[in-house]
CSV table of C-alpha atoms in Angstrom, one decimal:
chain,number,residue,atom,x,y,z
A,1,MET,CA,110.6,121.6,87.2
A,2,THR,CA,109.1,122.7,84.1
A,3,THR,CA,110.3,126.3,83.6
A,4,SER,CA,114.5,125.2,84.5
A,5,GLY,CA,114.3,122.8,82.3
A,6,ASP,CA,114.7,119.9,84.8
A,7,ASP,CA,111.7,118.3,84.6
A,8,PRO,CA,112.0,115.8,81.4
A,9,ALA,CA,108.3,115.5,81.3
A,10,ALA,CA,107.6,118.1,80.8
A,11,ASP,CA,106.6,117.9,77.0
A,12,PHE,CA,105.2,114.9,77.7
A,13,ASP,CA,101.5,115.0,77.4
A,14,PRO,CA,99.8,111.5,75.8
A,15,PRO,CA,96.1,110.8,75.6
A,16,LEU,CA,94.5,109.9,78.6
A,17,VAL,CA,94.1,106.5,80.1
A,18,GLU,CA,92.7,104.7,83.3
A,19,PRO,CA,95.1,105.4,86.6
A,20,PRO,CA,96.5,101.9,87.4
A,21,THR,CA,94.8,99.7,90.2
A,22,ALA,CA,97.8,99.3,92.9
A,23,THR,CA,100.8,100.5,93.3
A,24,ASP,CA,103.4,97.8,94.0
A,25,PRO,CA,106.0,97.4,91.5
A,26,ASP,CA,104.6,94.7,89.4
A,27,SER,CA,101.2,96.5,88.9
A,28,LEU,CA,102.8,99.8,88.2
A,29,GLU,CA,104.9,97.6,85.5
A,30,ALA,CA,102.2,96.0,84.1
A,31,TRP,CA,100.7,99.3,83.9
A,32,LEU,CA,103.2,101.1,81.9
A,33,ALA,CA,103.7,98.2,80.1
A,34,ALA,CA,100.0,97.7,78.4
A,35,LEU,CA,100.0,101.5,77.6
A,36,PRO,CA,99.3,101.6,73.7
A,37,ALA,CA,102.7,102.4,71.6
A,38,SER,CA,101.5,106.0,70.9
A,39,HIS,CA,102.4,107.0,74.2
A,40,ARG,CA,105.3,104.5,74.9
A,41,SER,CA,106.7,106.5,71.8
A,42,GLY,CA,110.3,108.4,72.4
A,43,ARG,CA,110.8,106.8,75.9
A,44,ALA,CA,112.8,103.2,76.0
A,45,PRO,CA,111.4,99.4,77.4
A,46,ALA,CA,114.3,100.1,79.9
A,47,THR,CA,113.1,103.7,80.9
A,48,TRP,CA,109.7,102.1,81.5
A,49,ARG,CA,110.8,99.5,83.8
A,50,ALA,CA,112.9,102.3,85.9
A,51,TYR,CA,109.4,104.6,85.9
A,52,ALA,CA,108.0,102.0,87.3
A,53,LYS,CA,110.6,101.4,90.4
A,54,ASP,CA,110.7,105.3,90.9
A,55,LEU,CA,106.8,105.5,91.2
A,56,ALA,CA,106.2,102.1,93.5
A,57,HIS,CA,109.3,103.7,95.8
A,58,PHE,CA,107.4,107.2,96.0
A,59,ALA,CA,104.2,105.3,97.0
A,60,GLY,CA,105.8,103.2,99.0
A,61,TRP,CA,106.9,106.5,100.8
A,62,CYS,CA,103.3,108.1,101.0
A,63,LEU,CA,101.6,105.0,102.3
A,64,ALA,CA,104.5,105.2,105.1
A,65,GLU,CA,103.5,109.1,105.6
A,66,HIS,CA,100.2,108.8,105.3
A,67,ARG,CA,100.3,111.1,101.9
A,68,GLN,CA,98.2,110.3,98.7
A,69,PRO,CA,100.5,108.7,95.8
A,70,LEU,CA,98.5,108.8,93.2
A,71,PRO,CA,96.9,111.7,92.5
A,72,THR,CA,99.5,113.9,94.9
A,73,ASP,CA,100.3,117.1,95.7
A,74,GLY,CA,103.8,119.8,95.7
A,75,PRO,CA,103.8,118.7,98.5
A,76,THR,CA,104.3,115.7,99.3
A,77,VAL,CA,106.8,115.4,96.4
A,78,ALA,CA,109.0,118.1,98.1
A,79,ASP,CA,108.8,116.8,101.2
A,80,TYR,CA,109.4,113.1,99.6
A,81,LEU,CA,112.4,114.9,97.7
A,82,GLU,CA,113.9,116.8,101.6
A,83,ALA,CA,113.6,112.8,102.8
A,84,HIS,CA,115.9,111.7,100.5
A,85,GLY,CA,118.3,114.0,99.5
A,86,GLU,CA,120.5,112.2,101.9
A,87,LEU,CA,120.1,108.7,100.2
A,88,LEU,CA,119.3,108.9,96.5
A,89,SER,CA,121.2,110.9,94.3
A,90,LEU,CA,120.6,114.0,92.5
A,91,ALA,CA,120.2,112.0,88.8
A,92,THR,CA,118.1,109.2,90.7
A,93,LEU,CA,115.5,111.7,92.5
A,94,ARG,CA,115.6,113.6,88.8
A,95,ARG,CA,114.1,110.4,87.5
A,96,ARG,CA,111.3,109.9,90.3
A,97,LEU,CA,109.9,113.4,89.6
A,98,ALA,CA,110.0,112.3,85.7
A,99,ALA,CA,108.2,109.0,86.4
A,100,ILE,CA,105.5,111.2,88.4
A,101,SER,CA,105.2,113.1,86.4
A,102,VAL,CA,105.0,111.1,83.6
A,103,ALA,CA,102.1,109.3,85.5
A,104,HIS,CA,100.1,112.5,86.4
A,105,SER,CA,100.2,113.3,82.6
A,106,LEU,CA,99.1,109.5,81.8
A,107,VAL,CA,95.5,110.1,83.7
A,108,GLY,CA,95.5,113.2,82.9
A,109,ILE,CA,96.2,115.7,86.5
A,110,THR,CA,98.0,118.8,87.0
A,111,ARG,CA,101.5,117.7,87.7
A,112,PRO,CA,102.5,117.9,91.3
A,113,THR,CA,106.2,118.4,90.1
A,114,ALA,CA,105.8,122.0,88.4
A,115,ALA,CA,104.2,123.5,91.8
A,116,ASP,CA,106.3,125.8,93.8
A,117,GLU,CA,107.5,123.0,96.5
A,118,VAL,CA,109.0,120.9,94.4
A,119,HIS,CA,110.7,124.1,92.9
A,120,ALA,CA,112.5,125.3,96.3
A,121,ALA,CA,112.7,122.0,97.3
A,122,TRP,CA,114.6,121.2,94.3
A,123,LYS,CA,116.9,124.5,94.5
A,124,ARG,CA,117.5,123.3,98.4
A,125,LEU,CA,119.2,119.7,97.3
A,126,ARG,CA,121.1,121.2,94.3
A,127,ARG,CA,123.0,123.6,96.4
A,128,ARG,CA,124.1,120.8,99.2
A,129,TYR,CA,124.3,118.3,96.6
A,130,GLY,CA,125.6,119.7,93.0
A,131,PRO,CA,128.8,119.4,91.1
A,132,SER,CA,129.9,122.5,92.7
A,133,GLN,CA,129.3,120.6,96.4
A,134,GLN,CA,131.9,118.1,97.3
A,135,VAL,CA,130.2,114.5,96.5
A,136,ARG,CA,128.8,112.9,99.6
A,137,ARG,CA,127.2,110.3,99.9
A,138,VAL,CA,126.1,108.8,103.0
A,139,GLU,CA,127.0,105.7,104.3
A,140,ALA,CA,125.0,103.0,106.8
A,141,VAL,CA,126.5,102.6,109.7
A,142,LEU,CA,126.7,98.9,110.1
A,143,THR,CA,126.3,96.6,112.5
A,144,ARG,CA,130.6,95.9,113.0
A,145,THR,CA,130.6,100.5,112.6
A,146,LEU,CA,127.8,100.6,116.2
A,147,GLY,CA,130.2,98.0,117.7
A,148,ASP,CA,133.5,101.2,116.7
A,149,LEU,CA,131.2,103.8,118.0
A,150,VAL,CA,130.0,103.3,121.3
A,151,ALA,CA,133.0,100.6,122.1
A,152,PRO,CA,134.7,103.6,124.0
A,153,LEU,CA,132.2,105.3,125.8
A,154,SER,CA,131.5,105.1,129.2
A,155,GLU,CA,129.5,103.7,131.4
A,156,ASP,CA,130.0,106.3,134.0
A,157,SER,CA,129.0,109.5,131.5
A,158,VAL,CA,125.9,110.6,131.9
A,159,MET,CA,126.7,111.6,128.0
A,160,ASP,CA,127.7,108.3,126.9
A,161,ALA,CA,125.2,107.3,128.7
A,162,ARG,CA,122.9,109.1,126.3
A,163,ASP,CA,125.2,108.5,123.2
A,164,ARG,CA,125.0,105.1,123.3
A,165,ALA,CA,120.8,104.9,124.0
A,166,LEU,CA,120.5,107.3,120.8
A,167,LEU,CA,122.6,105.1,119.5
A,168,VAL,CA,121.8,101.2,120.1
A,169,MET,CA,118.4,102.6,120.0
A,170,GLY,CA,118.1,104.3,117.3
A,171,PHE,CA,120.3,101.7,114.5
A,172,ALA,CA,118.0,98.5,116.5
A,173,GLY,CA,114.3,100.1,115.8
A,174,ALA,CA,115.5,101.0,112.2
A,175,LEU,CA,114.2,104.8,113.6
A,176,ARG,CA,114.3,108.3,112.3
A,177,ARG,CA,116.5,110.9,113.9
A,178,SER,CA,113.3,113.4,114.8
A,179,GLU,CA,111.5,110.0,115.8
A,180,LEU,CA,114.2,109.5,118.5
A,181,ALA,CA,113.5,112.9,119.8
A,182,ALA,CA,110.4,112.9,119.7
A,183,LEU,CA,110.6,109.5,122.3
A,184,ASP,CA,108.5,110.3,125.9
A,185,LEU,CA,109.9,108.5,128.7
A,186,GLU,CA,106.2,106.9,128.9
A,187,ASP,CA,106.9,105.9,125.1
A,188,VAL,CA,109.7,103.4,126.5
A,189,GLN,CA,108.1,100.3,128.2
A,190,ARG,CA,110.0,97.4,129.3
A,191,THR,CA,108.5,94.4,128.3
A,192,PRO,CA,109.6,90.1,129.4
A,193,GLU,CA,111.4,90.9,125.7
A,194,GLY,CA,113.4,93.7,126.4
A,195,LEU,CA,112.2,97.2,124.7
A,196,ARG,CA,108.6,98.3,123.2
A,197,ILE,CA,108.7,101.3,122.0
A,198,THR,CA,105.9,103.6,120.5
A,199,VAL,CA,107.1,105.6,117.7
A,200,ARG,CA,104.9,107.9,117.3
A,201,GLY,CA,104.9,109.1,113.9
A,202,ARG,CA,107.9,111.5,112.7
A,203,GLY,CA,108.4,113.3,115.0
A,204,ASP,CA,109.2,117.1,114.9
A,205,GLY,CA,111.7,117.6,117.5
A,206,GLN,CA,109.1,119.1,119.7
A,207,GLY,CA,107.3,116.0,120.9
A,208,THR,CA,104.6,116.3,118.3
A,209,GLY,CA,104.2,114.1,114.6
A,210,ASP,CA,102.6,114.0,111.2
A,211,GLY,CA,100.1,111.6,111.7
A,212,GLY,CA,100.2,107.5,113.0
A,213,GLN,CA,102.1,104.9,114.7
A,214,ARG,CA,104.0,101.9,115.1
A,215,VAL,CA,105.2,99.8,117.5
A,216,VAL,CA,109.1,99.0,118.2
A,217,ASP,CA,110.3,95.9,119.8
A,218,LEU,CA,113.9,96.1,120.5
A,219,PRO,CA,115.4,92.8,121.9
A,220,TRP,CA,117.9,92.1,124.4
A,221,GLY,CA,121.6,92.0,122.7
A,222,ALA,CA,124.0,89.6,122.7
A,223,HIS,CA,127.4,91.9,123.7
A,224,ARG,CA,126.3,94.5,126.4
A,225,GLN,CA,127.8,97.4,124.8
A,226,THR,CA,125.8,97.2,122.0
A,227,CYS,CA,122.7,96.3,124.3
A,228,PRO,CA,119.2,98.2,124.0
A,229,VAL,CA,118.0,97.8,127.4
A,230,ARG,CA,121.4,97.7,128.9
A,231,SER,CA,121.6,101.4,127.0
A,232,TRP,CA,118.7,102.4,127.7
A,233,GLU,CA,117.7,101.7,131.7
A,234,ARG,CA,121.9,102.9,132.3
A,235,TRP,CA,121.0,106.6,130.5
A,236,VAL,CA,117.5,106.4,132.3
A,237,GLU,CA,119.1,105.5,135.8
A,238,LEU,CA,122.1,107.8,135.8
A,239,ALA,CA,119.7,110.6,134.4
A,240,GLY,CA,117.1,110.4,137.0
A,241,LEU,CA,114.7,110.4,134.3
A,242,ARG,CA,111.0,109.9,135.4
A,243,SER,CA,108.2,111.4,133.2
A,244,GLY,CA,108.9,113.6,129.6
A,245,ALA,CA,111.0,113.4,127.1
A,246,ALA,CA,113.2,110.1,126.4
A,247,PHE,CA,116.5,112.0,125.4
A,248,LEU,CA,117.5,115.3,127.3
A,249,SER,CA,119.5,118.0,125.5
A,250,MET,CA,123.0,118.9,127.4
A,251,THR,CA,125.2,121.9,128.7
A,252,LYS,CA,128.2,122.3,126.0
A,253,GLY,CA,130.8,119.4,127.2
A,254,GLY,CA,128.5,117.6,128.8
A,255,LYS,CA,128.8,118.3,132.4
A,256,SER,CA,124.8,118.6,132.5
A,257,LEU,CA,121.7,118.0,131.3
A,258,LYS,CA,119.0,120.5,130.4
A,259,PRO,CA,115.4,120.4,131.0
A,260,ARG,CA,114.7,120.5,127.2
A,261,ARG,CA,114.1,117.8,124.4
A,262,MET,CA,116.7,117.0,122.1
A,263,THR,CA,116.1,117.7,118.1
A,264,GLY,CA,116.1,115.7,115.5
A,265,GLU,CA,119.2,117.6,113.7
A,266,ALA,CA,121.0,117.1,117.5
A,267,VAL,CA,120.7,113.5,117.2
A,268,ALA,CA,122.7,113.7,113.8
A,269,GLU,CA,125.2,115.8,115.8
A,270,VAL,CA,125.6,112.4,118.3
A,271,VAL,CA,126.0,110.3,115.2
A,272,LYS,CA,128.7,112.5,113.7
A,273,ARG,CA,130.5,113.4,117.1
A,274,ARG,CA,131.2,110.2,117.9
A,275,ALA,CA,132.1,108.7,114.1
A,276,ALA,CA,134.4,111.3,114.4
A,277,ALA,CA,135.9,110.5,118.0
A,278,VAL,CA,136.8,107.1,116.0
A,279,GLY,CA,138.4,108.1,113.1
A,280,ILE,CA,135.4,108.1,110.5
A,281,ASP,CA,134.5,111.1,108.5
A,282,PRO,CA,132.4,112.5,109.9
A,283,THR,CA,130.9,114.0,106.8
A,284,THR,CA,129.6,110.6,105.2
A,285,VAL,CA,127.1,109.6,108.0
A,286,ALA,CA,124.3,111.6,109.6
A,287,GLY,CA,120.9,110.9,111.0
A,288,HIS,CA,119.9,108.6,108.3
A,289,SER,CA,123.3,106.9,108.5
A,290,LEU,CA,121.7,104.7,112.0
A,291,ARG,CA,118.3,103.5,110.3
A,292,ALA,CA,119.7,102.7,106.4
A,293,GLY,CA,122.1,101.1,109.0
A,294,PHE,CA,120.5,98.7,110.4
A,295,VAL,CA,118.0,98.1,106.7
A,296,THR,CA,121.9,97.2,105.0
A,297,SER,CA,122.2,95.0,107.8
A,298,ALA,CA,119.8,92.7,107.9
A,299,VAL,CA,119.4,92.3,104.9
A,300,ARG,CA,123.1,91.0,104.0
A,301,TYR,CA,122.2,89.1,107.2
A,302,GLY,CA,119.0,86.8,105.2
A,303,VAL,CA,116.0,88.9,107.1
A,304,PRO,CA,113.4,88.9,105.0
A,305,ASP,CA,111.7,91.5,103.4
A,306,ARG,CA,108.3,91.7,105.9
A,307,SER,CA,110.6,91.2,109.1
A,308,ILE,CA,112.4,94.5,107.9
A,309,MET,CA,109.6,96.6,107.3
A,310,ARG,CA,108.1,95.5,110.5
A,311,GLN,CA,110.8,96.9,112.1
A,312,SER,CA,111.4,99.9,110.4
A,313,GLY,CA,107.2,100.6,109.2
A,314,HIS,CA,108.0,100.6,105.0
A,315,ARG,CA,105.4,99.5,103.4
A,316,SER,CA,106.6,98.0,100.8
A,317,PRO,CA,109.7,96.2,99.6
A,318,ALA,CA,110.6,98.2,96.9
A,319,SER,CA,110.8,101.0,99.7
A,320,LEU,CA,113.4,99.4,101.0
A,321,THR,CA,115.7,99.9,98.1
A,322,ALA,CA,117.2,103.2,99.0
A,323,TYR,CA,118.1,101.9,102.8
A,324,ALA,CA,119.7,98.8,101.8
A,325,GLN,CA,123.1,100.5,100.7
A,326,GLY,CA,125.3,97.5,97.9
A,327,ALA,CA,123.4,94.8,100.0
A,328,VAL,CA,122.4,91.4,98.9
A,329,VAL,CA,120.3,88.9,99.9
A,330,PRO,CA,123.2,86.1,100.9
A,331,GLN,CA,121.7,82.5,99.1
A,332,GLU,CA,121.8,78.9,100.9
A,333,ASN,CA,124.7,77.1,99.1
A,334,PRO,CA,122.3,73.7,98.0
A,335,ALA,CA,125.0,71.8,98.9
A,336,SER,CA,124.9,72.1,102.4
A,337,ARG,CA,121.4,70.3,102.5
A,338,VAL,CA,121.9,67.1,101.4
A,339,GLY,CA,123.4,65.1,104.4
A,340,LEU,CA,127.4,65.4,103.2
C-alpha cells in the first residue's frame, strides 16, 4: 500500500533480525519484545503487542489454508483480506497489513503488502465497506437465532428442507459457505452418533477446493427443528438425491430442482432470505454468519478452544478471535463447588 499512503509501515526500514522460531501469539510477542530499542523506536509497546496478535491471527489463517505466513506473498495477503472483509473493520485490517509489512521488513524480505493483488483487494474492500458506504457489521447467527430462522420451515417443502439442512449443518459444522456448496452426497456419511462430513478444502462452488480436508462430526440434536441428522435426511429424501452435489439449485419460487450444485453466493442468499422472513435485517447477515455463530455460541457455552478448533478447522486459538464476536468464556463460581 505504499503508493496510496495506506501502509503505516512503508517507511520502516530497520537493520535485519532473525525470523521468529514460531508463529503462536506468545512466541511472536516475545520475538517483537526482544527487538533492540533502535528497531522499536517510534511505536508504543501496545502497538507491538497488537502487531504480535495480528501476526498470529494471519499465521493461523495461513496454516489453516496451507499457506506460508513468513515469508508470504501478495496473493496470500489479498486472499486473507477478502476472507475477513465481512468480519473485521477496515481499521483492523489496515493494522494487520502493517504488522505483516513490519515483520517482513525486520527479516529483510520484500513487503508482500506492496503487491498489486493487495492494492486491488484493498480497493475492493474500501468500496464495499469504506466511509462512503453504510456501516455494516455481519452478525453471528447464534443458536437461538438459528432456531428462529428454521422455525417457520415446512418439513414437506423441498426448498424448506434444503434451506433447513443448509442452515443447521452449516452452523453445526462451522462450515464456510464455499464448503457447503462444494459438498457431495458421498461426503456425508451416517454414523451411529450422527453424521460424518468430509470437508474438502474451501470449495469454489464447482465441487473443487484449494487443498486440504478435514472431517467434521455432526451429532443428533436435542430439538427436531435444529437437528443436523434429521434435517439432512429429510432433504435427501424429498430431493431424491443419489449422487453428486449435496445441495442443488432450485427454480425461482422453489417449484423444482435444477441439476446443478448451489454456489457459495447462493448459500449466502439463503441465509439472508430466511433472516428477512423472520424480521431480521438481511444486510446484517451473510454466509459467514453461520460459522461465526457456531464459534461465538460455543465460546459462550464454555466449550474449550481445542474442541471448537477441531470442529471449525482453525489452527490456533488466536484465529478464533475474529469469529467469537464479543463472546466471553463463562467463569465458574467457586462457591458452587464447596458443598453448599
